[in-house]
Amino acid sequence: MPRKTAPSDRAIHFVLQGKGGVGKSLVSRMLIEYLTAQSRKVTAVDGDPINHSLAAIDSFKAHTLDLLQDDGKIDLTGFDAVIPMIDESKGDIVIDAGAASFVPLMDYIGQNQLIDMITELGGQVYIHTIVTGGPALRDTMTGYDQLCERFADTARVVVWANSFFGPIEEGGKGFEAFQVYQDNAARTYGLVFLTERQGDLAANDFATMLRGHQTFNEALNDPAFGVMPRRRLSLVKNRIFDQLDVVFDESAEITPVAANIAAE
């Protein structure tokens, strides 16, 4: 069955989270692959001043921003280079921002009224953030709360619940029962569950693909993975892409959050 396409002719996707190592580049990769599969023109922007994970994937042809100064400070005037891309874009832009630039980039977006500018240009802004289980749970929930507080009234906030490091729960309560989520549920546009857990066979295959800087299509056509690893990767891809179908389907009668929680 052909997959639905995101409704806006031009969409800007910021991937933001103040905690490092929780899956920002993973989310950026999944967005780029999903949108490309919809036959959309996608521009990848690697705004991580330290890791440059997107730039490592040749097929993405990512634009790398020079944000890190010699003294180790973040210089967001380098982000000015993205503005002409937004103005001239005929498709989607996915911006992978590093943890080190989280607060400065939030300030940059707010002070320059960037979301209003993109909207005036006919674009739709999505803010993607990650919450994760394990030791980073509270930090990632704080980042999610901050992003909703600052941008949920003008952009579509999408939360990716990443269970790789452990279940997203505390005190016997799951993510949807957390007070932070309850406070922001009405302002959260979409919710995507990444259910693979560290040590699972599918998670191991997925991690191998990511370490090899491969896309799903490249890995699924790579005989080095073997029949069953490719089968598991195909299932992971379908689980993620099916949820993104819901996030980007504006014709649905229920919200993307409600639909993906029901499916989960």
PDB file of N, CA, C and O in Angstrom, residues 10 12 14 43 45 63 65 67 76-91 93 95 105 108-121 125:
ATOM      1  N   ARG A  10       5.943  22.267   2.204  1.00  0.00           N
ATOM      2  CA  ARG A  10       7.234  22.635   2.786  1.00  0.00           C
ATOM      3  C   ARG A  10       7.144  22.475   4.296  1.00  0.00           C
ATOM      4  O   ARG A  10       6.317  23.104   4.946  1.00  0.00           O
ATOM      5  N   ILE A  12       9.594  22.126   7.949  1.00  0.00           N
ATOM      6  CA  ILE A  12      10.897  22.244   8.596  1.00  0.00           C
ATOM      7  C   ILE A  12      10.838  21.453   9.894  1.00  0.00           C
ATOM      8  O   ILE A  12       9.990  21.716  10.753  1.00  0.00           O
ATOM      9  N   PHE A  14      12.810  20.421  13.214  1.00  0.00           N
ATOM     10  CA  PHE A  14      13.907  20.595  14.162  1.00  0.00           C
ATOM     11  C   PHE A  14      13.908  19.395  15.105  1.00  0.00           C
ATOM     12  O   PHE A  14      12.861  19.042  15.666  1.00  0.00           O
ATOM     13  N   THR A  43      16.150  18.017   2.493  1.00  0.00           N
ATOM     14  CA  THR A  43      17.476  18.576   2.749  1.00  0.00           C
ATOM     15  C   THR A  43      17.857  18.259   4.191  1.00  0.00           C
ATOM     16  O   THR A  43      17.113  18.580   5.118  1.00  0.00           O
ATOM     17  N   VAL A  45      20.331  18.752   7.404  1.00  0.00           N
ATOM     18  CA  VAL A  45      21.250  19.732   7.978  1.00  0.00           C
ATOM     19  C   VAL A  45      21.814  19.159   9.275  1.00  0.00           C
ATOM     20  O   VAL A  45      21.060  18.847  10.203  1.00  0.00           O
ATOM     21  N   HIS A  63      24.170  19.045   4.828  1.00  0.00           N
ATOM     22  CA  HIS A  63      24.896  20.302   4.993  1.00  0.00           C
ATOM     23  C   HIS A  63      25.378  20.372   6.442  1.00  0.00           C
ATOM     24  O   HIS A  63      24.586  20.231   7.371  1.00  0.00           O
ATOM     25  N   LEU A  65      26.861  22.460   9.581  1.00  0.00           N
ATOM     26  CA  LEU A  65      26.983  23.817  10.103  1.00  0.00           C
ATOM     27  C   LEU A  65      28.223  23.928  10.978  1.00  0.00           C
ATOM     28  O   LEU A  65      28.508  23.037  11.784  1.00  0.00           O
ATOM     29  N   LEU A  67      29.403  25.483  13.945  1.00  0.00           N
ATOM     30  CA  LEU A  67      28.870  26.189  15.111  1.00  0.00           C
ATOM     31  C   LEU A  67      29.847  26.251  16.283  1.00  0.00           C
ATOM     32  O   LEU A  67      29.638  27.045  17.209  1.00  0.00           O
ATOM     33  N   LEU A  76      25.912  30.556  17.154  1.00  0.00           N
ATOM     34  CA  LEU A  76      24.735  30.251  16.343  1.00  0.00           C
ATOM     35  C   LEU A  76      24.573  31.172  15.146  1.00  0.00           C
ATOM     36  O   LEU A  76      23.624  31.015  14.388  1.00  0.00           O
ATOM     37  N   THR A  77      25.497  32.115  14.946  1.00  0.00           N
ATOM     38  CA  THR A  77      25.420  32.857  13.686  1.00  0.00           C
ATOM     39  C   THR A  77      25.669  31.904  12.516  1.00  0.00           C
ATOM     40  O   THR A  77      25.252  32.180  11.386  1.00  0.00           O
ATOM     41  N   GLY A  78      26.314  30.762  12.807  1.00  0.00           N
ATOM     42  CA  GLY A  78      26.480  29.743  11.775  1.00  0.00           C
ATOM     43  C   GLY A  78      25.152  29.185  11.304  1.00  0.00           C
ATOM     44  O   GLY A  78      25.036  28.681  10.185  1.00  0.00           O
ATOM     45  N   PHE A  79      24.153  29.302  12.174  1.00  0.00           N
ATOM     46  CA  PHE A  79      22.828  28.809  11.809  1.00  0.00           C
ATOM     47  C   PHE A  79      22.148  29.727  10.792  1.00  0.00           C
ATOM     48  O   PHE A  79      21.186  29.334  10.140  1.00  0.00           O
ATOM     49  N   ASP A  80      22.666  30.944  10.638  1.00  0.00           N
ATOM     50  CA  ASP A  80      22.114  31.857   9.636  1.00  0.00           C
ATOM     51  C   ASP A  80      22.156  31.242   8.243  1.00  0.00           C
ATOM     52  O   ASP A  80      21.343  31.589   7.382  1.00  0.00           O
ATOM     53  N   ALA A  81      23.101  30.322   8.018  1.00  0.00           N
ATOM     54  CA  ALA A  81      23.232  29.690   6.703  1.00  0.00           C
ATOM     55  C   ALA A  81      22.021  28.842   6.348  1.00  0.00           C
ATOM     56  O   ALA A  81      21.780  28.547   5.171  1.00  0.00           O
ATOM     57  N   VAL A  82      21.243  28.450   7.364  1.00  0.00           N
ATOM     58  CA  VAL A  82      20.062  27.623   7.103  1.00  0.00           C
ATOM     59  C   VAL A  82      18.912  28.455   6.543  1.00  0.00           C
ATOM     60  O   VAL A  82      18.065  27.943   5.802  1.00  0.00           O
ATOM     61  N   ILE A  83      18.870  29.742   6.873  1.00  0.00           N
ATOM     62  CA  ILE A  83      17.724  30.568   6.509  1.00  0.00           C
ATOM     63  C   ILE A  83      17.517  30.642   4.991  1.00  0.00           C
ATOM     64  O   ILE A  83      16.381  30.474   4.515  1.00  0.00           O
ATOM     65  N   PRO A  84      18.568  30.856   4.178  1.00  0.00           N
ATOM     66  CA  PRO A  84      18.342  30.816   2.731  1.00  0.00           C
ATOM     67  C   PRO A  84      17.822  29.462   2.239  1.00  0.00           C
ATOM     68  O   PRO A  84      17.034  29.401   1.290  1.00  0.00           O
ATOM     69  N   MET A  85      18.244  28.365   2.896  1.00  0.00           N
ATOM     70  CA  MET A  85      17.730  27.038   2.521  1.00  0.00           C
ATOM     71  C   MET A  85      16.230  26.979   2.743  1.00  0.00           C
ATOM     72  O   MET A  85      15.473  26.449   1.914  1.00  0.00           O
ATOM     73  N   ILE A  86      15.773  27.521   3.881  1.00  0.00           N
ATOM     74  CA  ILE A  86      14.348  27.526   4.186  1.00  0.00           C
ATOM     75  C   ILE A  86      13.593  28.375   3.176  1.00  0.00           C
ATOM     76  O   ILE A  86      12.540  27.983   2.660  1.00  0.00           O
ATOM     77  N   ASP A  87      14.151  29.535   2.855  1.00  0.00           N
ATOM     78  CA  ASP A  87      13.494  30.458   1.925  1.00  0.00           C
ATOM     79  C   ASP A  87      13.375  29.849   0.531  1.00  0.00           C
ATOM     80  O   ASP A  87      12.367  30.018  -0.161  1.00  0.00           O
ATOM     81  N   GLU A  88      14.408  29.112   0.110  1.00  0.00           N
ATOM     82  CA  GLU A  88      14.440  28.584  -1.247  1.00  0.00           C
ATOM     83  C   GLU A  88      13.924  27.154  -1.355  1.00  0.00           C
ATOM     84  O   GLU A  88      13.745  26.642  -2.459  1.00  0.00           O
ATOM     85  N   SER A  89      13.666  26.511  -0.231  1.00  0.00           N
ATOM     86  CA  SER A  89      13.303  25.096  -0.249  1.00  0.00           C
ATOM     87  C   SER A  89      11.968  24.846  -0.943  1.00  0.00           C
ATOM     88  O   SER A  89      11.002  25.593  -0.775  1.00  0.00           O
ATOM     89  N   LYS A  90      11.944  23.774  -1.714  1.00  0.00           N
ATOM     90  CA  LYS A  90      10.711  23.301  -2.345  1.00  0.00           C
ATOM     91  C   LYS A  90      10.227  22.010  -1.688  1.00  0.00           C
ATOM     92  O   LYS A  90       9.342  21.344  -2.195  1.00  0.00           O
ATOM     93  N   GLY A  91      10.821  21.684  -0.566  1.00  0.00           N
ATOM     94  CA  GLY A  91      10.467  20.443   0.104  1.00  0.00           C
ATOM     95  C   GLY A  91      10.684  20.549   1.593  1.00  0.00           C
ATOM     96  O   GLY A  91      10.404  21.577   2.207  1.00  0.00           O
ATOM     97  N   ILE A  93      13.054  20.168   5.206  1.00  0.00           N
ATOM     98  CA  ILE A  93      14.388  20.299   5.790  1.00  0.00           C
ATOM     99  C   ILE A  93      14.362  19.639   7.160  1.00  0.00           C
ATOM    100  O   ILE A  93      13.473  19.902   7.976  1.00  0.00           O
ATOM    101  N   ILE A  95      16.655  19.181  10.516  1.00  0.00           N
ATOM    102  CA  ILE A  95      17.797  19.796  11.189  1.00  0.00           C
ATOM    103  C   ILE A  95      18.101  19.028  12.471  1.00  0.00           C
ATOM    104  O   ILE A  95      17.302  19.015  13.409  1.00  0.00           O
ATOM    105  N   LEU A 105      19.984  27.334  20.663  1.00  0.00           N
ATOM    106  CA  LEU A 105      19.127  27.249  19.482  1.00  0.00           C
ATOM    107  C   LEU A 105      17.684  27.604  19.821  1.00  0.00           C
ATOM    108  O   LEU A 105      16.990  28.252  19.022  1.00  0.00           O
ATOM    109  N   TYR A 108      17.703  31.258  19.785  1.00  0.00           N
ATOM    110  CA  TYR A 108      17.819  31.737  18.409  1.00  0.00           C
ATOM    111  C   TYR A 108      16.453  31.687  17.710  1.00  0.00           C
ATOM    112  O   TYR A 108      16.051  32.652  17.054  1.00  0.00           O
ATOM    113  N   ILE A 109      15.763  30.574  17.860  1.00  0.00           N
ATOM    114  CA  ILE A 109      14.441  30.430  17.231  1.00  0.00           C
ATOM    115  C   ILE A 109      13.485  31.482  17.772  1.00  0.00           C
ATOM    116  O   ILE A 109      12.743  32.124  17.016  1.00  0.00           O
ATOM    117  N   GLY A 110      13.512  31.673  19.104  1.00  0.00           N
ATOM    118  CA  GLY A 110      12.593  32.636  19.709  1.00  0.00           C
ATOM    119  C   GLY A 110      12.939  34.074  19.396  1.00  0.00           C
ATOM    120  O   GLY A 110      12.066  34.858  18.992  1.00  0.00           O
ATOM    121  N   GLN A 111      14.193  34.453  19.549  1.00  0.00           N
ATOM    122  CA  GLN A 111      14.592  35.845  19.356  1.00  0.00           C
ATOM    123  C   GLN A 111      14.420  36.303  17.914  1.00  0.00           C
ATOM    124  O   GLN A 111      14.109  37.467  17.651  1.00  0.00           O
ATOM    125  N   ASN A 112      14.609  35.385  16.965  1.00  0.00           N
ATOM    126  CA  ASN A 112      14.460  35.732  15.552  1.00  0.00           C
ATOM    127  C   ASN A 112      13.049  35.459  15.021  1.00  0.00           C
ATOM    128  O   ASN A 112      12.813  35.626  13.820  1.00  0.00           O
ATOM    129  N   GLN A 113      12.144  35.042  15.921  1.00  0.00           N
ATOM    130  CA  GLN A 113      10.771  34.729  15.524  1.00  0.00           C
ATOM    131  C   GLN A 113      10.774  33.842  14.278  1.00  0.00           C
ATOM    132  O   GLN A 113      10.043  34.059  13.311  1.00  0.00           O
ATOM    133  N   LEU A 114      11.610  32.809  14.354  1.00  0.00           N
ATOM    134  CA  LEU A 114      11.859  31.963  13.190  1.00  0.00           C
ATOM    135  C   LEU A 114      10.630  31.166  12.776  1.00  0.00           C
ATOM    136  O   LEU A 114      10.380  30.978  11.574  1.00  0.00           O
ATOM    137  N   ILE A 115       9.855  30.708  13.743  1.00  0.00           N
ATOM    138  CA  ILE A 115       8.667  29.928  13.397  1.00  0.00           C
ATOM    139  C   ILE A 115       7.665  30.794  12.653  1.00  0.00           C
ATOM    140  O   ILE A 115       7.059  30.358  11.649  1.00  0.00           O
ATOM    141  N   ASP A 116       7.494  32.033  13.103  1.00  0.00           N
ATOM    142  CA  ASP A 116       6.596  32.948  12.393  1.00  0.00           C
ATOM    143  C   ASP A 116       7.087  33.187  10.966  1.00  0.00           C
ATOM    144  O   ASP A 116       6.290  33.223  10.019  1.00  0.00           O
ATOM    145  N   MET A 117       8.396  33.335  10.805  1.00  0.00           N
ATOM    146  CA  MET A 117       8.950  33.571   9.480  1.00  0.00           C
ATOM    147  C   MET A 117       8.692  32.387   8.549  1.00  0.00           C
ATOM    148  O   MET A 117       8.292  32.554   7.390  1.00  0.00           O
ATOM    149  N   ILE A 118       8.919  31.184   9.063  1.00  0.00           N
ATOM    150  CA  ILE A 118       8.699  29.983   8.244  1.00  0.00           C
ATOM    151  C   ILE A 118       7.227  29.851   7.877  1.00  0.00           C
ATOM    152  O   ILE A 118       6.880  29.507   6.735  1.00  0.00           O
ATOM    153  N   THR A 119       6.352  30.156   8.824  1.00  0.00           N
ATOM    154  CA  THR A 119       4.916  30.094   8.554  1.00  0.00           C
ATOM    155  C   THR A 119       4.532  31.093   7.461  1.00  0.00           C
ATOM    156  O   THR A 119       3.739  30.771   6.561  1.00  0.00           O
ATOM    157  N   GLU A 120       5.104  32.296   7.515  1.00  0.00           N
ATOM    158  CA  GLU A 120       4.821  33.303   6.493  1.00  0.00           C
ATOM    159  C   GLU A 120       5.301  32.864   5.114  1.00  0.00           C
ATOM    160  O   GLU A 120       4.734  33.254   4.093  1.00  0.00           O
ATOM    161  N   LEU A 121       6.335  32.016   5.091  1.00  0.00           N
ATOM    162  CA  LEU A 121       6.849  31.495   3.826  1.00  0.00           C
ATOM    163  C   LEU A 121       6.054  30.293   3.327  1.00  0.00           C
ATOM    164  O   LEU A 121       6.374  29.723   2.287  1.00  0.00           O
ATOM    165  N   VAL A 125       6.169  24.018  10.707  1.00  0.00           N
ATOM    166  CA  VAL A 125       7.286  23.714  11.596  1.00  0.00           C
ATOM    167  C   VAL A 125       6.915  22.570  12.535  1.00  0.00           C
ATOM    168  O   VAL A 125       5.862  22.590  13.180  1.00  0.00           O
TER     169      VAL A 125
END
